[in-house]
């Protein structure tokens, strides 16, 4: 018998195989990002699978014949424990919760809201009904445009969606509080409950909880709350309303954001409320216990080629939120809001809901919140909406008149010293550095700054932009008429065109025309003054006077086209604002500013020793050094 000996070649072979195996395992092992992506993909496939099964159950329910005991038995078997009330699924009943402001109809099928009507609002202590642009009731939910349900898996791996199942309603009333309990039972004392409590408000208390379902629901599988809504059209201008229809949300302890105007999807964390805003109306879901994650999406469904009169819906909104069991049970305390996108109404809830109203970021939002909204609220409480806009415009222009004065005074000073600037330009036309030095010296001696006219104009921009954001968002303007404008929150129409002009629209609005004419005359005045003060164009530099002439015609034309579909209240503001500005400038020019006195003052300033500040001294030194360097280079040559 041959003795077994150590074979070092065999050992080396096994060692190499082991090294290759270790190398292959480490190089093919997925990264953390890849592993996370695979896990998310598997989760999505699982959810899609659940949705497919749930849809099949819904299809069977739709064709269920309650008189056929075999069909009912098979259907109950499909649902397992949740088939307890399956024989009532087709006997749909609706319970109404109603107060002065809001009417909700809640179906026993799915226990969900199938109709939400915003009936009216309180104005100055009086109730005012709310209607659409064509005088119909304002519905946020109606005729199957919305759905709400939980997609879950039972302990025996049956996939169901609660929006298709029969809930038992129980209605109670206690004073001004109306409570509707909708229970999806698996046994007499075991159920999933939706609890709605309405008071005299747009906001209702909404609770999702379960009792005795520990062991009935499979806690290892996702429980997804799904909320979908297709937004109705409520306003005359589809384009305008769609621009302000979007999905807002609050996350990460107070931060807020929204999805863009197009088709978009996003996954967000630590969500405390979600709002489907339909311009002047909103549907908002709030939660006391923040949702850890939520997948939200919005889809624009407006067909630009479809005539506006045929448009019924604007956007599709969708939210999917994974819910968590606590001790094997569900328990989420939430709120539902169906009502106006009114800044004052939303602010009163102290839940940061006013962020749904687009007032602008930073200083623009600050001006709106603490100045324009309180001012307009005060004026509109005493005056009709159109008159309130005019009075507010007058007050704003008077407030900004010192800035207008400063700007005009600076232009007048520049106009007075322009002959001297022309002399400098002619004298040093071949020496740009020297020309700049002498020009700066003249400015310093005369006490004139070319930037003094720009800074006042820049200071007015925050106010103008804040007003631009305020008017499209002011709920107080909705369906308020003035002169020929039937609704200051929408465009006015004096001629309805039989065709559509791209960008402009299928109608002619008068307020934008008046605003464009006022802007033209305003720019004609300011352009003439600026051109008189403008330095001659230097070689190689653009001629600013020509650019100003182009702007004088381009700006009114842009106003005419761009604002034809905007709120007539905004066009009214620009019309009145420019008229007032023209008047202020005429007063300043003819009664306040005297160019002879300005010239005499400039001459006096020249005689006085001018003390330069640190920046001016530094600039002077740099220019002198550059001039000396230039001379040195010339001498070397």
Coordinates of C-alpha atoms in Angstrom, one line a residue:
X1 CA 0.0 0.0 0.0
X2 CA 1.4 3.3 -1.0
X3 CA 1.9 5.9 1.7
X4 CA 0.1 9.2 1.4
X5 CA 2.5 12.1 1.1
X6 CA 2.0 15.9 1.4
X7 CA 1.5 17.2 -2.2
X8 CA 2.6 20.8 -2.2
X9 CA 1.3 21.3 -5.7
X10 CA -2.2 20.3 -4.7
X11 CA -2.0 22.6 -1.7
X12 CA -1.0 25.5 -3.9
X13 CA -3.9 24.8 -6.3
X14 CA -6.5 24.8 -3.4
X15 CA -5.0 28.0 -2.0
X16 CA -5.2 29.7 -5.4
X17 CA -8.9 28.6 -5.8
X18 CA -9.7 30.0 -2.3
X19 CA -8.0 33.3 -3.2
X20 CA -9.9 33.6 -6.5
X21 CA -13.2 32.8 -4.6
X22 CA -12.5 35.5 -2.0
X23 CA -11.5 38.0 -4.7
X24 CA -14.6 37.2 -6.8
X25 CA -16.9 37.5 -3.8
X26 CA -15.6 40.9 -2.8
X27 CA -15.6 42.4 -6.3
X28 CA -19.1 41.2 -7.1
X29 CA -20.6 42.2 -3.7
X30 CA -23.1 45.0 -4.2
X31 CA -22.3 48.5 -2.8
X32 CA -24.5 49.9 -0.1
X33 CA -26.2 52.1 -2.7
X34 CA -26.8 49.1 -5.0
X35 CA -28.1 47.1 -2.1
X36 CA -30.5 49.9 -1.1
X37 CA -31.7 50.2 -4.7
X38 CA -32.3 46.5 -4.9
X39 CA -34.3 46.6 -1.6
X40 CA -36.4 49.6 -2.8
X41 CA -37.0 47.8 -6.1
X42 CA -38.2 44.6 -4.3
X43 CA -40.4 46.7 -2.1
X44 CA -41.9 48.5 -5.1
X45 CA -42.5 45.2 -6.9
X46 CA -44.2 43.9 -3.7
X47 CA -46.5 47.0 -3.5
X48 CA -47.3 46.7 -7.2
X49 CA -48.2 43.0 -6.6
X50 CA -50.4 43.9 -3.7
X51 CA -52.1 46.6 -5.8
X52 CA -52.7 44.1 -8.6
X53 CA -54.3 41.6 -6.3
X54 CA -56.4 44.3 -4.6
X55 CA -57.6 45.5 -8.1
X56 CA -58.7 42.0 -8.9
X57 CA -60.7 41.9 -5.7
X58 CA -62.2 45.3 -6.6
X59 CA -63.2 44.0 -10.1
X60 CA -64.9 41.0 -8.5
X61 CA -66.7 43.2 -6.1
X62 CA -68.0 45.4 -8.9
X63 CA -69.7 42.4 -10.6
X64 CA -70.8 40.8 -7.3
X65 CA -74.5 39.6 -7.3
X66 CA -75.7 39.6 -3.7
X67 CA -78.6 37.3 -4.6
X68 CA -76.1 34.6 -5.6
X69 CA -75.0 32.9 -2.4
X70 CA -72.2 31.1 -4.2
X71 CA -70.7 34.4 -5.5
X72 CA -71.0 36.0 -2.0
X73 CA -69.3 32.9 -0.4
X74 CA -66.5 32.9 -2.8
X75 CA -66.0 36.7 -2.4
X76 CA -65.9 36.4 1.4
X77 CA -63.4 33.6 1.0
X78 CA -61.2 35.9 -1.0
X79 CA -61.2 38.5 1.7
X80 CA -60.7 36.2 4.6
X81 CA -61.4 37.9 8.0
X82 CA -62.2 41.2 6.2
X83 CA -65.1 39.5 4.4
X84 CA -67.2 39.8 7.6
X85 CA -69.5 42.4 6.0
X86 CA -68.8 41.5 2.4
X87 CA -72.5 40.9 1.7
X88 CA -73.2 44.6 2.3
X89 CA -70.6 45.9 -0.1
X90 CA -72.9 46.7 -3.0
X91 CA -75.6 48.3 -0.8
X92 CA -73.8 51.6 -0.8
X93 CA -75.0 54.2 1.7
X94 CA -73.9 57.8 2.2
X95 CA -73.9 59.7 5.4
X96 CA -73.7 63.5 5.4
X97 CA -71.7 65.7 7.7
X98 CA -72.6 69.3 7.3
X99 CA -72.1 72.7 8.8
X100 CA -72.6 76.2 7.6
X101 CA -69.2 76.2 5.7
X102 CA -68.7 72.7 4.5
X103 CA -70.7 69.6 3.4
X104 CA -69.1 66.1 3.3
X105 CA -70.7 62.9 2.1
X106 CA -69.1 59.7 3.3
X107 CA -69.8 56.4 1.8
X108 CA -69.9 53.1 3.7
X109 CA -68.0 51.7 0.7
X110 CA -64.4 52.3 1.8
X111 CA -65.5 54.6 4.6
X112 CA -64.2 57.5 2.5
X113 CA -65.3 61.0 1.5
X114 CA -67.1 60.8 -1.8
X115 CA -68.3 64.4 -1.9
X116 CA -66.8 67.6 -0.4
X117 CA -68.5 70.9 -1.1
X118 CA -67.1 74.2 0.1
X119 CA -70.4 76.0 0.7
X120 CA -69.3 79.5 1.6
X121 CA -67.3 81.8 3.8
X122 CA -67.8 84.3 6.6
X123 CA -67.2 87.9 5.6
X124 CA -67.6 90.7 8.1
X125 CA -69.7 88.4 10.2
X126 CA -72.0 87.5 7.3
X127 CA -72.2 84.2 5.4
X128 CA -71.4 84.5 1.7
X129 CA -71.9 81.5 -0.6
X130 CA -69.0 80.3 -2.8
X131 CA -69.5 79.3 -6.4
X132 CA -67.4 78.5 -9.5
X133 CA -66.8 80.9 -12.4
X134 CA -70.0 79.6 -14.0
X135 CA -72.1 79.9 -10.8
X136 CA -72.0 76.2 -9.9
X137 CA -71.3 74.9 -6.3
X138 CA -67.6 74.5 -5.4
X139 CA -66.8 70.8 -5.2
X140 CA -63.3 69.5 -4.3
X141 CA -64.5 65.9 -4.2
X142 CA -67.3 64.5 -6.4
X143 CA -68.2 61.8 -8.9
X144 CA -65.2 59.6 -8.1
X145 CA -62.4 62.2 -8.6
X146 CA -60.8 61.1 -5.3
X147 CA -60.1 58.0 -3.3
X148 CA -58.7 57.1 0.1
X149 CA -57.8 53.7 1.4
X150 CA -55.4 51.3 3.1
X151 CA -53.6 48.7 1.1
X152 CA -52.6 45.9 3.5
X153 CA -51.9 42.2 3.8
X154 CA -53.7 39.9 6.2
X155 CA -52.0 37.3 8.4
X156 CA -53.0 34.6 5.9
X157 CA -51.4 36.7 3.1
X158 CA -54.6 38.0 1.5
X159 CA -54.0 41.4 -0.1
X160 CA -56.9 43.9 0.3
X161 CA -57.6 47.6 -0.2
X162 CA -60.1 49.1 2.3
X163 CA -61.6 51.5 -0.3
X164 CA -63.5 48.6 -1.8
X165 CA -64.9 47.1 1.4
X166 CA -68.1 47.7 3.4
X167 CA -67.8 49.9 6.6
X168 CA -70.6 50.2 9.2
X169 CA -71.6 53.8 9.9
X170 CA -72.5 55.1 13.3
X171 CA -73.6 58.8 13.6
X172 CA -73.8 60.8 16.8
X173 CA -74.3 64.5 17.5
X174 CA -73.3 66.3 20.7
X175 CA -74.0 70.1 20.6
X176 CA -72.0 71.7 17.8
X177 CA -70.0 68.5 17.3
X178 CA -71.0 65.8 14.8
X179 CA -69.2 62.4 14.8
X180 CA -69.3 59.7 12.2
X181 CA -67.6 56.4 13.0
X182 CA -67.0 54.1 10.0
X183 CA -65.9 50.6 11.0
X184 CA -64.6 47.8 8.8
X185 CA -65.3 44.7 11.0
X186 CA -63.7 41.3 11.1
X187 CA -65.8 40.4 14.1
X188 CA -68.3 42.2 16.3
X189 CA -65.6 43.8 18.5
X190 CA -62.7 43.7 16.1
X191 CA -62.4 46.4 13.4
X192 CA -60.6 49.1 11.5
X193 CA -62.2 52.5 12.2
X194 CA -62.2 55.9 10.4
X195 CA -63.6 58.5 12.8
X196 CA -64.7 61.9 11.4
X197 CA -65.6 64.7 13.8
X198 CA -67.0 68.0 12.4
X199 CA -67.5 71.3 14.2
X200 CA -68.4 74.7 12.7
X201 CA -65.2 74.8 10.7
X202 CA -63.4 73.7 7.4
X203 CA -61.1 71.5 9.5
X204 CA -62.4 68.1 10.7
X205 CA -60.8 65.7 13.1
X206 CA -59.9 62.4 11.4
X207 CA -58.6 59.3 13.2
X208 CA -57.5 56.0 11.7
X209 CA -57.3 53.3 14.3
X210 CA -57.8 49.6 14.8
X211 CA -59.0 47.3 17.6
X212 CA -58.4 43.6 17.9
X213 CA -56.5 43.4 14.6
X214 CA -53.3 42.2 16.2
X215 CA -52.7 38.9 14.4
X216 CA -55.3 39.7 11.7
X217 CA -53.0 42.2 9.9
X218 CA -49.6 41.0 8.7
X219 CA -47.2 43.5 10.3
X220 CA -44.2 42.3 8.4
X221 CA -45.8 43.6 5.1
X222 CA -46.2 47.3 4.2
X223 CA -49.5 49.0 5.1
X224 CA -49.9 51.8 2.6
X225 CA -52.3 54.6 3.0
X226 CA -53.2 55.9 -0.5
X227 CA -54.8 59.3 -1.1
X228 CA -55.6 60.4 -4.6
X229 CA -57.4 63.4 -6.1
X230 CA -58.0 64.7 -9.6
X231 CA -58.4 68.5 -9.2
X232 CA -61.5 70.2 -10.7
X233 CA -61.4 73.4 -12.6
X234 CA -63.1 76.3 -10.7
X235 CA -61.9 79.5 -12.5
X236 CA -62.4 81.1 -15.9
X237 CA -58.8 81.0 -17.0
X238 CA -57.5 77.4 -17.2
X239 CA -53.9 78.5 -17.7
X240 CA -54.0 80.9 -14.8
X241 CA -55.6 78.5 -12.4
X242 CA -53.4 75.6 -13.4
X243 CA -50.3 77.8 -12.8
X244 CA -51.3 78.0 -9.1
X245 CA -52.5 74.4 -8.7
X246 CA -49.8 72.3 -7.1
X247 CA -48.9 69.9 -4.2
X248 CA -47.4 71.4 -1.0
X249 CA -46.1 69.6 2.0
X250 CA -44.4 70.2 5.4
X251 CA -41.5 68.1 6.5
X252 CA -38.5 67.8 8.8
X253 CA -40.1 69.8 11.7
X254 CA -41.4 72.9 10.0
X255 CA -39.7 73.1 6.6
X256 CA -42.1 73.4 3.6
X257 CA -41.8 72.8 -0.1
X258 CA -43.9 71.8 -3.2
X259 CA -43.7 69.8 -6.4
X260 CA -43.2 71.6 -9.7
X261 CA -45.8 72.5 -12.3
X262 CA -45.2 69.5 -14.6
X263 CA -45.4 65.8 -14.0
X264 CA -43.2 65.0 -11.0
X265 CA -42.7 62.4 -8.2
X266 CA -40.7 62.7 -5.0
X267 CA -40.1 60.7 -1.8
X268 CA -40.0 62.8 1.4
X269 CA -39.3 62.1 5.1
X270 CA -40.9 63.2 8.4
X271 CA -44.0 64.6 6.8
X272 CA -46.5 66.5 9.0
X273 CA -49.0 67.7 6.4
X274 CA -49.7 67.3 2.7
X275 CA -51.8 69.8 0.7
X276 CA -53.5 69.5 -2.7
X277 CA -53.9 73.1 -3.6
X278 CA -56.3 74.0 -6.4
X279 CA -55.5 77.7 -6.6
X280 CA -58.2 79.3 -4.4
X281 CA -59.2 76.0 -2.7
X282 CA -57.2 73.3 -1.0
X283 CA -57.6 69.7 0.4
X284 CA -55.0 69.2 3.2
X285 CA -54.2 66.1 5.3
X286 CA -52.4 66.8 8.6
X287 CA -51.0 64.3 11.1
X288 CA -50.1 64.7 14.8
X289 CA -47.6 61.8 14.5
X290 CA -45.3 62.6 11.6
X291 CA -45.2 60.1 8.7
X292 CA -41.7 58.7 8.4
X293 CA -41.9 58.6 4.6
X294 CA -44.3 59.5 1.9
X295 CA -44.2 59.2 -1.9
X296 CA -46.0 62.0 -3.6
X297 CA -46.6 62.8 -7.2
X298 CA -48.4 65.3 -9.4
X299 CA -49.4 65.0 -13.1
X300 CA -50.5 67.8 -15.3
X301 CA -53.5 66.6 -17.4
X302 CA -54.5 69.8 -19.1
X303 CA -54.4 69.4 -22.9
X304 CA -53.1 72.7 -24.4
X305 CA -54.9 71.9 -27.6
X306 CA -58.2 71.4 -26.0
X307 CA -60.6 74.5 -25.9
X308 CA -60.8 76.0 -22.4
X309 CA -64.5 75.5 -22.3
X310 CA -64.0 71.7 -22.5
X311 CA -61.5 71.5 -19.6
X312 CA -62.9 69.9 -16.5
X313 CA -59.8 68.7 -14.6
X314 CA -56.3 70.2 -14.1
X315 CA -54.0 67.9 -12.3
X316 CA -53.7 64.4 -10.8
X317 CA -52.4 64.3 -7.2
X318 CA -51.3 61.1 -5.4
X319 CA -49.8 60.2 -2.0
X320 CA -48.7 56.9 -0.6
X321 CA -47.7 56.7 3.1
X322 CA -46.5 53.6 4.8
X323 CA -48.2 53.3 8.2
X324 CA -46.7 51.6 11.2
X325 CA -48.4 49.3 13.7
X326 CA -48.1 50.0 17.4
X327 CA -48.5 46.9 19.5
X328 CA -50.0 45.2 16.5
X329 CA -52.6 48.0 16.0
X330 CA -53.0 51.2 14.0
X331 CA -53.5 54.5 15.7
X332 CA -53.1 57.8 13.8
X333 CA -54.7 61.1 14.9
X334 CA -55.0 63.4 11.9
X335 CA -57.0 66.3 10.5
X336 CA -58.7 66.9 7.1
X337 CA -59.1 70.4 5.6
X338 CA -61.4 71.1 2.7
X339 CA -61.7 74.9 2.2
X340 CA -60.4 78.1 0.7
X341 CA -56.8 78.9 0.2
X342 CA -57.2 82.0 2.3
X343 CA -54.2 83.4 4.1
X344 CA -56.1 84.5 7.2
X345 CA -58.1 81.3 7.5
X346 CA -55.1 79.1 7.1
X347 CA -52.9 81.2 9.5
X348 CA -55.6 80.9 12.2
X349 CA -54.9 77.1 12.5
X350 CA -51.3 77.8 13.6
X351 CA -50.0 74.8 11.7
X352 CA -47.8 76.6 9.1
X353 CA -50.6 76.1 6.5
X354 CA -50.2 79.7 5.3
X355 CA -47.1 78.5 3.4
X356 CA -49.5 77.0 0.8
X357 CA -50.3 80.6 -0.2
X358 CA -47.5 81.8 -2.6
X359 CA -46.4 85.1 -1.1
X360 CA -42.8 85.0 -2.2
X361 CA -39.6 84.1 -0.4
X362 CA -37.5 86.2 2.0
X363 CA -38.1 89.9 2.0
X364 CA -41.0 89.6 -0.6
X365 CA -43.0 87.3 1.7
X366 CA -42.2 89.5 4.7
X367 CA -43.6 92.6 2.9
X368 CA -46.8 90.7 2.0
X369 CA -47.3 89.2 5.5
X370 CA -46.6 92.2 7.6
X371 CA -47.6 95.1 5.3
X372 CA -49.7 94.4 2.2
X373 CA -52.0 91.7 3.5
X374 CA -52.9 93.7 6.7
X375 CA -53.2 96.9 4.7
X376 CA -55.5 95.4 2.1
X377 CA -57.5 93.6 4.8
X378 CA -58.1 96.9 6.6
X379 CA -59.1 98.7 3.4
X380 CA -61.3 95.9 2.0
X381 CA -63.2 95.8 5.3
X382 CA -64.4 99.4 4.7
X383 CA -64.4 99.7 0.9
X384 CA -65.3 97.6 -2.2
X385 CA -62.4 95.5 -3.5
X386 CA -61.7 97.7 -6.6
X387 CA -61.7 100.9 -4.6
X388 CA -59.5 99.2 -1.9
X389 CA -56.9 98.3 -4.6
X390 CA -56.8 102.0 -5.8
X391 CA -56.5 103.4 -2.3
X392 CA -53.7 100.8 -1.5
X393 CA -51.9 101.7 -4.7
X394 CA -52.1 105.4 -3.8
X395 CA -50.7 104.7 -0.3
X396 CA -47.9 102.5 -1.6
X397 CA -46.9 105.1 -4.3
X398 CA -46.9 107.9 -1.7
X399 CA -44.8 105.8 0.6
X400 CA -42.3 105.3 -2.2
X401 CA -42.4 108.9 -3.4
X402 CA -39.2 109.9 -1.5
X403 CA -37.4 107.2 -3.4
X404 CA -38.8 108.5 -6.7
X405 CA -37.7 112.0 -5.7
X406 CA -34.1 110.8 -4.9
X407 CA -33.9 109.0 -8.3
X408 CA -35.2 112.0 -10.2
X409 CA -32.9 114.4 -8.4
X410 CA -29.9 112.3 -9.2
X411 CA -30.9 112.2 -12.9
X412 CA -31.3 116.0 -12.8
X413 CA -27.8 116.5 -11.4
X414 CA -26.3 114.2 -14.0
X415 CA -28.1 116.2 -16.7
X416 CA -26.7 119.5 -15.3
X417 CA -23.0 118.3 -15.4
X418 CA -23.4 116.5 -18.7
X419 CA -21.8 119.3 -20.7
X420 CA -18.7 119.1 -18.5
X421 CA -18.6 115.4 -19.0
X422 CA -18.8 115.9 -22.7
X423 CA -15.8 118.2 -22.6
X424 CA -13.8 115.6 -20.6
X425 CA -14.7 112.9 -23.1
X426 CA -13.6 115.2 -26.0
X427 CA -10.4 116.3 -24.4
X428 CA -9.2 112.8 -23.4
X429 CA -10.9 110.8 -26.1
X430 CA -7.6 109.0 -26.8
X431 CA -6.8 108.3 -23.2
X432 CA -9.4 106.2 -21.5
X433 CA -7.6 106.0 -18.2
X434 CA -7.2 109.8 -17.9
X435 CA -10.8 110.3 -19.0
X436 CA -12.0 108.0 -16.2
X437 CA -9.9 109.8 -13.7
X438 CA -11.1 113.3 -14.6
X439 CA -14.7 112.1 -14.7
X440 CA -14.4 110.7 -11.2
X441 CA -12.9 113.9 -10.0
X442 CA -15.8 115.9 -11.5
X443 CA -18.3 113.6 -9.7
X444 CA -16.4 114.0 -6.4
X445 CA -16.2 117.8 -6.7
X446 CA -19.8 118.2 -7.7
X447 CA -21.1 115.8 -5.1
X448 CA -22.8 113.7 -7.8
X449 CA -22.9 109.9 -8.0
X450 CA -24.0 108.0 -11.1
X451 CA -25.2 105.2 -8.9
X452 CA -27.5 107.5 -6.9
X453 CA -30.3 107.1 -9.5
X454 CA -30.0 103.3 -9.7
X455 CA -30.1 102.5 -6.0
X456 CA -33.6 104.1 -5.4
X457 CA -35.0 102.1 -8.3
X458 CA -33.5 98.9 -6.9
X459 CA -35.1 99.6 -3.5
X460 CA -38.6 99.6 -5.1
X461 CA -38.2 96.1 -6.6
X462 CA -39.0 94.1 -3.4
X463 CA -42.3 96.0 -3.1
X464 CA -43.2 95.6 -6.8
X465 CA -42.4 91.8 -6.7
X466 CA -44.4 91.4 -3.4
X467 CA -47.4 93.0 -5.1
X468 CA -46.9 90.8 -8.1
X469 CA -47.2 87.7 -5.8
X470 CA -50.0 89.2 -3.6
X471 CA -52.7 89.8 -6.2
X472 CA -52.9 86.3 -7.7
X473 CA -53.1 84.8 -4.2
X474 CA -55.6 87.3 -2.6
X475 CA -58.7 85.2 -1.9
X476 CA -60.5 88.5 -1.0
X477 CA -60.5 89.4 -4.7
X478 CA -62.2 86.2 -5.9
X479 CA -65.5 87.0 -7.7
X480 CA -65.3 90.7 -6.6
X481 CA -66.4 93.0 -9.5
X482 CA -65.2 96.5 -10.4
X483 CA -66.4 98.5 -13.4
X484 CA -66.4 96.1 -16.4
X485 CA -64.4 93.4 -14.6
X486 CA -66.7 90.7 -13.2
X487 CA -63.9 89.0 -11.2
X488 CA -60.8 90.9 -10.0
X489 CA -59.0 87.5 -9.4
X490 CA -59.4 86.6 -13.1
X491 CA -59.0 88.5 -16.4
X492 CA -61.6 91.0 -17.6
X493 CA -63.1 90.6 -21.1
X494 CA -64.4 93.4 -23.4
X495 CA -64.1 91.3 -26.6
X496 CA -64.3 87.5 -27.0
X497 CA -62.3 86.5 -30.0
X498 CA -63.4 83.6 -32.2
X499 CA -59.8 82.3 -32.4
X500 CA -56.9 81.9 -30.0
X501 CA -53.7 83.9 -30.3
X502 CA -50.6 82.2 -28.9
X503 CA -49.5 83.7 -25.5
X504 CA -52.2 86.4 -25.8
X505 CA -55.4 84.2 -25.6
X506 CA -58.8 84.2 -27.1
X507 CA -60.1 87.5 -25.6
X508 CA -59.2 91.1 -25.2
X509 CA -58.8 92.5 -21.7
X510 CA -59.1 96.3 -21.2
X511 CA -57.2 96.7 -17.9
X512 CA -53.9 95.4 -19.4
X513 CA -54.4 97.8 -22.4
X514 CA -54.8 100.8 -20.0
X515 CA -51.8 99.6 -17.9
X516 CA -49.7 99.3 -21.1
X517 CA -50.6 102.8 -22.2
X518 CA -49.7 104.2 -18.8
X519 CA -46.4 102.3 -18.8
X520 CA -45.5 103.7 -22.2
X521 CA -46.0 107.3 -21.1
X522 CA -44.2 106.7 -17.8
X523 CA -41.2 105.1 -19.7
X524 CA -41.3 108.0 -22.2
X525 CA -40.8 110.5 -19.4
X526 CA -38.2 108.5 -17.5
X527 CA -36.3 107.5 -20.6
X528 CA -36.1 111.1 -21.8
X529 CA -34.7 112.2 -18.4
X530 CA -32.2 109.3 -18.3
X531 CA -31.1 109.9 -21.9
X532 CA -30.5 113.6 -21.0
X533 CA -28.3 112.5 -18.1
X534 CA -26.6 109.6 -19.9
X535 CA -23.0 109.8 -20.9
X536 CA -22.2 109.5 -24.6
X537 CA -21.5 105.9 -25.6
X538 CA -17.8 105.1 -25.6
X539 CA -16.1 103.2 -28.4
X540 CA -16.7 99.5 -28.2
X541 CA -19.5 99.9 -25.6
X542 CA -23.3 99.6 -26.3
X543 CA -25.3 102.7 -26.9
X544 CA -27.5 102.8 -23.8
X545 CA -29.8 105.5 -25.4
X546 CA -30.8 103.1 -28.1
X547 CA -31.5 100.3 -25.6
X548 CA -33.7 102.7 -23.6
X549 CA -35.7 103.5 -26.7
X550 CA -36.2 99.8 -27.4
X551 CA -37.3 99.2 -23.8
X552 CA -39.8 102.1 -24.1
X553 CA -41.7 100.2 -26.7
X554 CA -40.9 96.6 -25.6
X555 CA -42.1 96.9 -22.0
X556 CA -45.7 98.1 -22.7
X557 CA -46.0 95.4 -25.4
X558 CA -44.8 92.7 -23.0
X559 CA -47.3 94.0 -20.4
X560 CA -50.1 93.8 -23.0
X561 CA -49.4 90.2 -23.9
X562 CA -48.3 88.8 -20.6
X563 CA -51.1 90.3 -18.4
X564 CA -54.0 89.6 -20.8
X565 CA -54.6 86.3 -18.9
X566 CA -53.6 87.5 -15.4
X567 CA -55.9 88.8 -12.6
X568 CA -57.5 92.1 -13.6
X569 CA -56.8 93.3 -10.1
X570 CA -53.1 93.2 -10.8
X571 CA -53.5 95.1 -14.1
X572 CA -55.7 97.6 -12.3
X573 CA -52.9 98.1 -9.8
X574 CA -50.2 98.7 -12.5
X575 CA -52.5 101.1 -14.4
X576 CA -53.2 103.2 -11.3
X577 CA -49.6 102.9 -10.0
X578 CA -48.1 104.3 -13.3
X579 CA -50.7 107.1 -13.4
X580 CA -49.8 108.2 -9.9
X581 CA -46.0 107.9 -10.6
X582 CA -46.4 110.1 -13.7
X583 CA -48.3 112.7 -11.6
X584 CA -45.6 112.6 -8.9
X585 CA -42.8 113.0 -11.4
X586 CA -44.6 116.0 -13.0
X587 CA -45.0 117.6 -9.6
X588 CA -41.3 117.0 -8.8
X589 CA -40.2 118.3 -12.2
X590 CA -42.3 121.4 -12.3
X591 CA -42.7 122.4 -8.7
X592 CA -39.9 120.9 -6.6
X593 CA -36.7 120.5 -8.6
X594 CA -35.1 123.7 -10.1
X595 CA -32.2 122.9 -12.4
X596 CA -30.7 126.4 -12.1
X597 CA -30.5 126.0 -8.3
X598 CA -29.0 122.5 -8.7
X599 CA -26.4 124.0 -11.1
X600 CA -25.6 126.7 -8.6
X601 CA -25.3 124.2 -5.8
X602 CA -22.9 122.0 -7.8
X603 CA -20.7 125.0 -8.5
X604 CA -20.6 125.8 -4.8
X605 CA -19.7 122.2 -4.1
X606 CA -16.8 122.4 -6.5
X607 CA -15.3 125.3 -4.6
X608 CA -15.4 123.5 -1.3
X609 CA -12.5 121.1 -0.4
X610 CA -13.9 117.6 -0.9
X611 CA -12.8 115.1 1.6
X612 CA -12.5 111.6 0.0
X613 CA -13.6 108.5 1.9
X614 CA -11.3 105.5 2.2
X615 CA -12.8 103.8 -0.9
X616 CA -12.5 106.9 -3.0
X617 CA -8.8 107.4 -1.9
X618 CA -8.0 103.8 -2.7
X619 CA -9.6 104.1 -6.2
X620 CA -7.8 107.3 -6.9
X621 CA -4.4 105.7 -5.9
X622 CA -5.0 102.7 -8.0
X623 CA -5.9 104.9 -11.0
X624 CA -2.8 107.1 -10.5
X625 CA -0.6 104.0 -10.2
X626 CA -2.1 102.6 -13.4
X627 CA -1.5 105.9 -15.2
X628 CA 2.2 106.0 -13.9
X629 CA 2.7 102.5 -15.1
X630 CA 1.3 103.3 -18.5
X631 CA 3.7 106.3 -18.8
X632 CA 6.6 104.2 -17.8
X633 CA 5.8 101.6 -20.4
X634 CA 5.5 104.3 -23.0
X635 CA 8.9 105.8 -22.1
X636 CA 10.6 102.4 -22.4
X637 CA 9.3 102.1 -25.9

